[in-house]
Amino acid sequence: MTKKRRNGGRNKHGRGHVRFLRCTNCGRCVPKDKAIKKFIIRNPVDAAALRDIGDQSVYKSYVLPKIYVKLYYCVSCAIHSKVVRNRSREMRRIRTPPVRGPPGRQQQQQQANKN
């Protein structure tokens, strides 16, 4: 039978069993190596409120703490919420991770390349 992926959609290689996680979105049990992981670092307040808090604060050099969250998605929720996309057979062979950067920066680079 043909194989769609070289790793079978998992990162288990030589381990017999891996523990299960619960999907952040739907609660489905997903093996830890198969789950799509997303690490989010964000401020608890938006930029405008952050500036207001800084103006009203007694401490001038106080930095608000950030919220660190690791999200685990099952494959169907990750596709539905556009965390990952399906790729063609030729694109699936490319195993290098995509270029990462701040959000919106990739669009600026693509527009610059077109000009």
Tab-separated table of C-alpha atoms in Angstrom:
chain	number	residue	atom	x	y	z
A	1	MET	CA	0.000	0.000	0.000
A	2	THR	CA	1.247	3.485	-0.810
A	3	LYS	CA	2.425	5.801	1.941
A	4	LYS	CA	1.342	9.416	1.993
A	5	ARG	CA	4.107	10.543	4.352
A	6	ARG	CA	7.591	9.258	5.081
A	7	ASN	CA	7.003	9.482	8.833
A	8	GLY	CA	3.368	8.410	8.820
A	9	GLY	CA	2.341	11.780	10.243
A	10	ARG	CA	4.238	11.188	13.481
A	11	ASN	CA	7.632	11.861	15.013
A	12	LYS	CA	7.857	8.617	17.004
A	13	HIS	CA	10.840	6.841	15.310
A	14	GLY	CA	11.852	3.951	17.550
A	15	ARG	CA	9.617	4.735	20.520
A	16	GLY	CA	6.901	2.204	21.004
A	17	HIS	CA	4.442	4.474	22.763
A	18	VAL	CA	4.094	8.187	23.452
A	19	ARG	CA	1.763	9.886	25.880
A	20	PHE	CA	-1.459	11.496	24.773
A	21	LEU	CA	-2.390	15.167	24.948
A	22	ARG	CA	-5.757	16.847	24.710
A	23	CYS	CA	-6.440	19.129	21.772
A	24	THR	CA	-6.763	22.754	22.895
A	25	ASN	CA	-9.731	23.333	20.624
A	26	CYS	CA	-11.900	20.205	20.765
A	27	GLY	CA	-10.443	18.030	23.547
A	28	ARG	CA	-9.593	15.045	21.362
A	29	CYS	CA	-6.809	12.725	22.553
A	30	VAL	CA	-3.792	13.178	20.274
A	31	PRO	CA	-0.373	11.507	20.555
A	32	LYS	CA	2.203	14.090	21.607
A	33	ASP	CA	4.381	13.464	18.573
A	34	LYS	CA	1.454	13.845	16.159
A	35	ALA	CA	-0.074	16.977	17.682
A	36	ILE	CA	0.530	20.297	15.961
A	37	LYS	CA	2.213	22.576	18.470
A	38	LYS	CA	2.034	26.362	18.581
A	39	PHE	CA	3.821	28.513	21.162
A	40	ILE	CA	2.286	31.940	21.794
A	41	ILE	CA	3.869	34.834	23.666
A	42	ARG	CA	1.644	37.875	24.033
A	43	ASN	CA	0.906	40.842	26.237
A	44	PRO	CA	-2.130	40.647	28.554
A	45	VAL	CA	-3.293	44.063	27.264
A	46	ASP	CA	-3.251	45.728	23.848
A	47	ALA	CA	-0.780	48.436	22.796
A	48	ALA	CA	-3.031	51.434	23.558
A	49	ALA	CA	-3.845	50.210	27.060
A	50	LEU	CA	-0.167	49.380	27.610
A	51	ARG	CA	0.754	52.993	26.896
A	52	ASP	CA	-1.977	54.266	29.263
A	53	ILE	CA	-0.798	51.928	32.020
A	54	GLY	CA	2.764	53.120	31.510
A	55	ASP	CA	1.686	56.775	31.796
A	56	GLN	CA	-0.308	56.174	34.996
A	57	SER	CA	2.240	53.917	36.663
A	58	VAL	CA	4.389	55.119	39.571
A	59	TYR	CA	7.259	52.923	38.389
A	60	LYS	CA	8.657	54.253	35.117
A	61	SER	CA	10.723	51.192	34.225
A	62	TYR	CA	8.062	48.582	35.079
A	63	VAL	CA	7.545	45.984	32.369
A	64	LEU	CA	4.258	44.096	32.311
A	65	PRO	CA	4.644	40.320	32.338
A	66	LYS	CA	3.813	38.392	29.193
A	67	ILE	CA	1.492	35.413	28.792
A	68	TYR	CA	3.236	32.249	27.591
A	69	VAL	CA	0.942	29.538	26.241
A	70	LYS	CA	1.727	26.334	24.343
A	71	LEU	CA	-1.220	25.174	22.266
A	72	TYR	CA	-1.658	21.612	21.035
A	73	TYR	CA	-4.021	20.911	18.139
A	74	CYS	CA	-5.285	17.709	16.591
A	75	VAL	CA	-4.771	17.559	12.819
A	76	SER	CA	-8.382	18.363	11.928
A	77	CYS	CA	-8.564	21.415	14.222
A	78	ALA	CA	-5.184	22.699	13.013
A	79	ILE	CA	-6.356	22.522	9.405
A	80	HIS	CA	-9.745	24.052	10.219
A	81	SER	CA	-8.248	26.971	12.160
A	82	LYS	CA	-5.553	27.477	9.456
A	83	VAL	CA	-2.577	26.732	11.717
A	84	VAL	CA	-1.323	24.389	8.963
A	85	ARG	CA	-2.340	23.843	5.347
A	86	ASN	CA	-2.413	20.805	3.135
A	87	ARG	CA	0.336	20.685	0.531
A	88	SER	CA	0.725	19.033	-2.854
A	89	ARG	CA	2.742	15.847	-3.244
A	90	GLU	CA	5.770	17.729	-4.564
A	91	MET	CA	5.622	20.335	-1.788
A	92	ARG	CA	5.374	17.589	0.877
A	93	ARG	CA	8.854	16.417	-0.115
A	94	ILE	CA	10.335	19.758	0.984
A	95	ARG	CA	11.205	19.133	4.621
A	96	THR	CA	12.839	22.451	5.503
A	97	PRO	CA	10.761	24.522	7.943
A	98	PRO	CA	9.277	27.751	6.574
A	99	VAL	CA	11.006	31.075	7.236
A	100	ARG	CA	9.808	32.537	10.521
A	101	GLY	CA	9.518	36.157	11.473
A	102	PRO	CA	7.104	38.741	12.829
A	103	PRO	CA	3.547	38.512	11.459
A	104	GLY	CA	2.994	40.492	8.273
A	105	ARG	CA	6.691	40.649	7.426
A	106	GLN	CA	6.474	37.815	4.902
A	107	GLN	CA	3.836	39.724	2.936
A	108	GLN	CA	6.119	42.774	2.787
A	109	GLN	CA	9.004	40.630	1.507
A	110	GLN	CA	6.825	39.045	-1.170
A	111	GLN	CA	5.678	42.456	-2.388
A	112	ALA	CA	9.280	43.699	-2.467
A	113	ASN	CA	10.343	40.646	-4.507
A	114	LYS	CA	7.597	41.273	-7.061
A	115	ASN	CA	8.786	44.871	-7.686
